[in-house]
Tab-separated table of C-alpha atoms in Angstrom:
chain	number	residue	atom	x	y	z
R	1250	ASP	CA	-20.257	1.721	3.970
R	1251	ALA	CA	-19.165	2.035	0.326
R	1252	GLY	CA	-15.506	2.018	1.254
R	1253	VAL	CA	-12.916	4.526	0.081
R	1254	ILE	CA	-14.096	6.111	-3.144
R	1255	GLN	CA	-11.656	7.496	-5.686
R	1256	SER	CA	-12.341	9.331	-8.904
R	1257	PRO	CA	-11.696	9.196	-11.735
R	1258	ARG	CA	-10.752	5.504	-12.189
R	1259	HIS	CA	-8.701	6.323	-15.272
R	1260	GLU	CA	-7.183	9.572	-16.454
R	1261	VAL	CA	-5.262	10.190	-19.650
R	1262	THR	CA	-3.837	13.654	-20.053
R	1263	GLU	CA	-1.245	15.484	-22.063
R	1264	MET	CA	2.045	16.608	-20.613
R	1265	GLY	CA	1.736	20.031	-19.042
R	1266	GLN	CA	-1.921	19.734	-18.140
R	1267	GLU	CA	-3.292	19.958	-14.617
R	1268	VAL	CA	-4.611	16.744	-13.102
R	1269	THR	CA	-6.845	16.502	-10.026
R	1270	LEU	CA	-7.477	13.210	-8.259
R	1271	ARG	CA	-10.267	12.908	-5.711
R	1272	CYS	CA	-10.872	10.771	-2.662
R	1273	LYS	CA	-13.735	10.224	-0.239
R	1274	PRO	CA	-12.548	8.346	2.868
R	1275	ILE	CA	-14.639	6.062	5.035
R	1276	SER	CA	-16.820	8.001	7.436
R	1277	GLY	CA	-15.269	8.102	10.897
R	1278	HIS	CA	-11.732	7.416	9.715
R	1279	ASP	CA	-9.414	10.159	10.926
R	1280	TYR	CA	-6.362	9.320	8.817
R	1281	LEU	CA	-6.076	9.709	5.065
R	1282	PHE	CA	-3.118	8.627	2.951
R	1283	TRP	CA	-2.115	9.196	-0.654
R	1284	TYR	CA	0.146	6.536	-2.192
R	1285	ARG	CA	1.584	6.128	-5.665
R	1286	GLN	CA	2.255	2.657	-7.130
R	1287	THR	CA	4.615	1.809	-9.979
R	1288	MET	CA	6.195	-1.476	-11.019
R	1289	MET	CA	9.682	-0.209	-10.287
R	1290	ARG	CA	9.140	1.547	-6.960
R	1291	GLY	CA	6.061	-0.197	-5.551
R	1292	LEU	CA	3.792	1.718	-3.177
R	1293	GLU	CA	5.256	5.053	-2.127
R	1294	LEU	CA	3.653	7.290	0.481
R	1295	LEU	CA	3.171	10.799	-0.837
R	1296	ILE	CA	1.385	12.503	2.046
R	1297	TYR	CA	-0.922	11.741	4.934
R	1298	PHE	CA	-3.450	13.704	6.972
R	1299	ASN	CA	-4.775	13.350	10.488
R	1300	ASN	CA	-8.079	15.087	11.216
R	1301	ASN	CA	-7.709	17.021	7.940
R	1302	VAL	CA	-4.248	18.353	8.877
R	1303	PRO	CA	-1.213	17.319	6.778
R	1304	ILE	CA	1.195	15.403	9.006
R	1305	ASP	CA	3.926	14.208	6.669
R	1306	ASP	CA	4.392	15.399	3.093
R	1307	SER	CA	8.013	14.311	2.761
R	1308	GLY	CA	7.075	11.880	-0.009
R	1309	MET	CA	5.638	14.518	-2.313
R	1310	PRO	CA	8.039	14.421	-5.266
R	1311	GLU	CA	8.247	18.127	-5.955
R	1312	ASP	CA	6.334	21.369	-5.975
R	1313	ARG	CA	4.240	20.194	-8.896
R	1314	PHE	CA	2.325	18.004	-6.447
R	1315	SER	CA	-0.093	19.391	-3.885
R	1316	ALA	CA	-2.754	17.820	-1.668
R	1317	LYS	CA	-5.625	19.251	0.308
R	1318	MET	CA	-8.209	17.959	2.716
R	1319	PRO	CA	-10.793	20.704	3.209
R	1320	ASN	CA	-13.055	18.502	5.342
R	1321	ALA	CA	-13.278	15.012	6.810
R	1322	SER	CA	-15.021	13.565	3.773
R	1323	PHE	CA	-12.950	14.826	0.875
R	1324	SER	CA	-9.352	15.111	-0.290
R	1325	THR	CA	-7.657	16.053	-3.556
R	1326	LEU	CA	-4.238	15.409	-5.031
R	1327	LYS	CA	-3.256	17.847	-7.752
R	1328	ILE	CA	-0.404	17.647	-10.240
R	1329	GLN	CA	0.415	20.810	-12.138
R	1330	PRO	CA	2.014	20.646	-14.658
R	1331	SER	CA	1.881	16.894	-15.265
R	1332	GLU	CA	4.823	14.981	-16.786
R	1333	PRO	CA	5.062	11.496	-18.351
R	1334	ARG	CA	7.031	10.239	-15.323
R	1335	ASP	CA	3.964	10.917	-13.169
R	1336	SER	CA	2.200	8.006	-14.889
R	1337	ALA	CA	1.263	5.548	-12.135
R	1338	VAL	CA	-1.659	4.257	-10.109
R	1339	TYR	CA	-2.530	6.641	-7.304
R	1340	PHE	CA	-4.221	5.167	-4.247
R	1341	CYS	CA	-6.041	6.855	-1.444
R	1342	ALA	CA	-6.421	4.976	1.858
R	1343	SER	CA	-8.071	5.800	5.161
R	1344	SER	CA	-7.816	4.380	8.658
R	1345	VAL	CA	-8.609	4.930	12.293
R	1346	GLN	CA	-5.800	5.249	14.784
R	1347	GLY	CA	-4.561	1.900	15.997
R	1348	LEU	CA	-2.158	0.257	13.610
R	1349	PRO	CA	-1.671	-2.527	12.902
R	1350	ARG	CA	-5.048	-3.846	14.044
R	1351	SER	CA	-7.002	-1.228	12.096
R	1352	GLY	CA	-5.022	-1.520	8.908
R	1353	TYR	CA	-5.626	0.751	5.969
R	1354	THR	CA	-8.652	0.577	3.696
R	1355	PHE	CA	-7.585	1.396	0.171
R	1356	GLY	CA	-9.662	2.738	-2.664
R	1357	SER	CA	-9.531	1.120	-6.097
R	1358	GLY	CA	-7.031	3.665	-7.337
R	1359	THR	CA	-6.763	6.153	-10.190
R	1360	ARG	CA	-4.686	4.988	-13.138
R	1361	LEU	CA	-2.975	8.095	-14.510
R	1362	THR	CA	-1.332	8.168	-17.913
R	1363	VAL	CA	0.488	11.307	-19.015
R	1364	VAL	CA	1.349	11.355	-22.712
Y	392	GLN	CA	19.046	0.848	-0.080
Y	393	LYS	CA	15.297	0.554	0.398
Y	394	GLU	CA	14.011	0.074	3.935
Y	395	VAL	CA	11.951	-2.923	2.810
Y	396	GLU	CA	13.029	-5.347	0.098
Y	397	GLN	CA	10.718	-7.862	-1.541
Y	398	ASP	CA	11.335	-10.197	-4.471
Y	399	PRO	CA	8.904	-9.064	-7.197
Y	400	GLY	CA	8.575	-12.539	-8.715
Y	401	PRO	CA	6.556	-13.485	-10.648
Y	402	LEU	CA	6.022	-16.744	-8.809
Y	403	SER	CA	3.949	-19.561	-10.317
Y	404	VAL	CA	3.079	-22.719	-8.382
Y	405	PRO	CA	0.592	-25.578	-8.921
Y	406	GLU	CA	-2.634	-25.681	-6.963
Y	407	GLY	CA	-2.223	-27.309	-3.565
Y	408	ALA	CA	1.430	-26.356	-3.166
Y	409	ILE	CA	2.870	-24.477	-0.200
Y	410	VAL	CA	3.863	-20.929	-1.083
Y	411	SER	CA	6.558	-18.936	0.678
Y	412	LEU	CA	6.726	-15.157	0.277
Y	413	ASN	CA	9.468	-13.132	1.930
Y	414	CYS	CA	10.634	-9.642	2.820
Y	415	THR	CA	13.758	-8.243	4.420
Y	416	TYR	CA	14.059	-4.901	6.134
Y	417	SER	CA	16.778	-2.644	7.422
Y	418	ASN	CA	15.001	-0.384	9.933
Y	419	SER	CA	15.328	-1.808	13.455
Y	420	ALA	CA	12.555	0.506	14.633
Y	421	PHE	CA	9.858	-1.525	12.883
Y	422	GLN	CA	7.607	-3.062	15.524
Y	423	TYR	CA	4.753	-4.598	13.578
Y	424	PHE	CA	4.548	-6.421	10.314
Y	425	MET	CA	1.626	-6.775	7.960
Y	426	TRP	CA	0.726	-8.582	4.778
Y	427	TYR	CA	-1.614	-7.136	2.191
Y	428	ARG	CA	-3.123	-8.886	-0.813
Y	429	GLN	CA	-3.837	-6.986	-3.998
Y	430	TYR	CA	-5.949	-8.373	-6.800
Y	431	SER	CA	-5.515	-7.011	-10.298
Y	432	ARG	CA	-6.821	-3.455	-10.694
Y	433	LYS	CA	-7.863	-3.286	-7.043
Y	434	GLY	CA	-6.437	-1.645	-3.934
Y	435	PRO	CA	-4.466	-3.698	-1.399
Y	436	GLU	CA	-6.448	-5.317	1.425
Y	437	LEU	CA	-5.120	-6.329	4.824
Y	438	LEU	CA	-4.520	-10.066	5.128
Y	439	MET	CA	-2.889	-10.353	8.533
Y	440	TYR	CA	-0.505	-8.680	10.930
Y	441	THR	CA	1.860	-9.625	13.708
Y	442	TYR	CA	3.875	-7.756	16.294
Y	443	SER	CA	6.651	-9.992	17.404
Y	444	SER	CA	9.026	-12.658	16.379
Y	445	GLY	CA	7.531	-16.108	15.860
Y	446	ASN	CA	4.549	-17.440	13.956
Y	447	LYS	CA	0.941	-16.398	13.657
Y	448	GLU	CA	-1.639	-18.571	11.922
Y	449	ASP	CA	-4.907	-17.624	10.285
Y	450	GLY	CA	-6.496	-20.480	8.383
Y	451	ARG	CA	-4.230	-21.450	5.503
Y	452	PHE	CA	-1.964	-18.453	6.100
Y	453	THR	CA	1.002	-18.255	8.468
Y	454	ALA	CA	3.030	-15.106	9.091
Y	455	GLN	CA	6.525	-15.520	10.445
Y	456	VAL	CA	8.858	-12.844	11.805
Y	457	ASP	CA	12.542	-13.136	12.654
Y	458	LYS	CA	13.583	-9.793	14.096
Y	459	SER	CA	17.162	-10.870	14.661
Y	460	SER	CA	17.565	-11.468	10.928
Y	461	LYS	CA	15.159	-8.682	9.912
Y	462	TYR	CA	13.277	-11.194	7.803
Y	463	ILE	CA	9.553	-11.885	7.498
Y	464	SER	CA	7.652	-14.570	5.622
Y	465	LEU	CA	4.117	-15.435	4.616
Y	466	PHE	CA	3.288	-19.079	4.016
Y	467	ILE	CA	0.173	-20.203	2.170
Y	468	ARG	CA	-0.834	-23.847	2.588
Y	469	ASP	CA	-3.019	-25.748	0.136
Y	470	SER	CA	-2.820	-22.864	-2.326
Y	471	GLN	CA	-5.909	-22.153	-4.422
Y	472	PRO	CA	-6.337	-20.355	-7.766
Y	473	SER	CA	-8.185	-17.638	-5.830
Y	474	ASP	CA	-4.898	-16.897	-4.016
Y	475	SER	CA	-3.472	-15.562	-7.285
Y	476	ALA	CA	-2.663	-11.925	-6.521
Y	477	THR	CA	0.184	-9.603	-5.603
Y	478	TYR	CA	1.258	-9.866	-1.964
Y	479	LEU	CA	2.809	-6.840	-0.273
Y	480	CYS	CA	4.553	-6.761	3.052
Y	481	ALA	CA	4.231	-3.594	5.127
Y	482	MET	CA	5.865	-2.416	8.329
Y	483	GLY	CA	5.458	0.322	10.913
Y	484	ASP	CA	7.381	1.585	13.898
Y	485	GLY	CA	4.387	2.067	16.144
Y	486	PHE	CA	5.621	5.170	17.924
Y	487	GLY	CA	2.341	7.019	17.447
Y	488	ASN	CA	3.172	6.945	13.776
Y	489	GLU	CA	0.417	5.680	11.523
Y	490	LYS	CA	2.690	5.532	8.484
Y	491	LEU	CA	3.408	2.181	6.812
Y	492	THR	CA	6.358	1.326	4.596
Y	493	PHE	CA	5.509	-1.214	1.896
Y	494	GLY	CA	7.556	-3.696	-0.078
Y	495	THR	CA	7.223	-3.657	-3.856
Y	496	GLY	CA	5.037	-6.780	-3.857
Y	497	THR	CA	5.371	-10.336	-5.187
Y	498	ARG	CA	3.055	-11.404	-7.993
Y	499	LEU	CA	1.776	-14.930	-7.340
Y	500	THR	CA	-0.074	-17.208	-9.763
Y	501	ILE	CA	-1.607	-20.525	-8.668
Y	502	ILE	CA	-1.941	-22.884	-11.616
Y	503	PRO	CA	-5.050	-25.128	-11.512
């Protein structure tokens, strides 16, 4: 398996533009997580899905952020409009039920810079 | 106050030294405790996990949990330059909840 695949790896955009981050989880994993990582706040959970259904979106900062999982092999995180404070590394992770043994498998992240 | 606190470092030690990394937490509901390692420009990867108070060994790594003090540690023996990375602690409550809460991470450098 190729692991969790995220695209793009880097994104530079201007304030006010729409940004879409993409994630392909590991086949057979029924949980998908979106995290944001900054130096100051570390890894913060934004939202997670179970069997394509959003379970907890309490970490989504505000209405500018939205996430979808239309099928088991694809998820998107959209920011509209983007702001400089959204600059961070965004990680997608997937897992099967059974923490902690299963752990999360993280993608390599998308480094977002909003100027 | 954050649920999980971790000293961000950076921490630099000479090769072969014993490294101690620590986290404290405030949520008594946490039932299992994990350590992830993150290399530069990569996603975190699971290093080891433990459920209960006490020690768990895996090669050069030992995870220690003290639930009474809400304090966890990761010890690395005979540290190697390849251990240079950011180490994140993570915790979950285990009540059918697959959500993990992470510390901010400690950046570790092993000097050859």
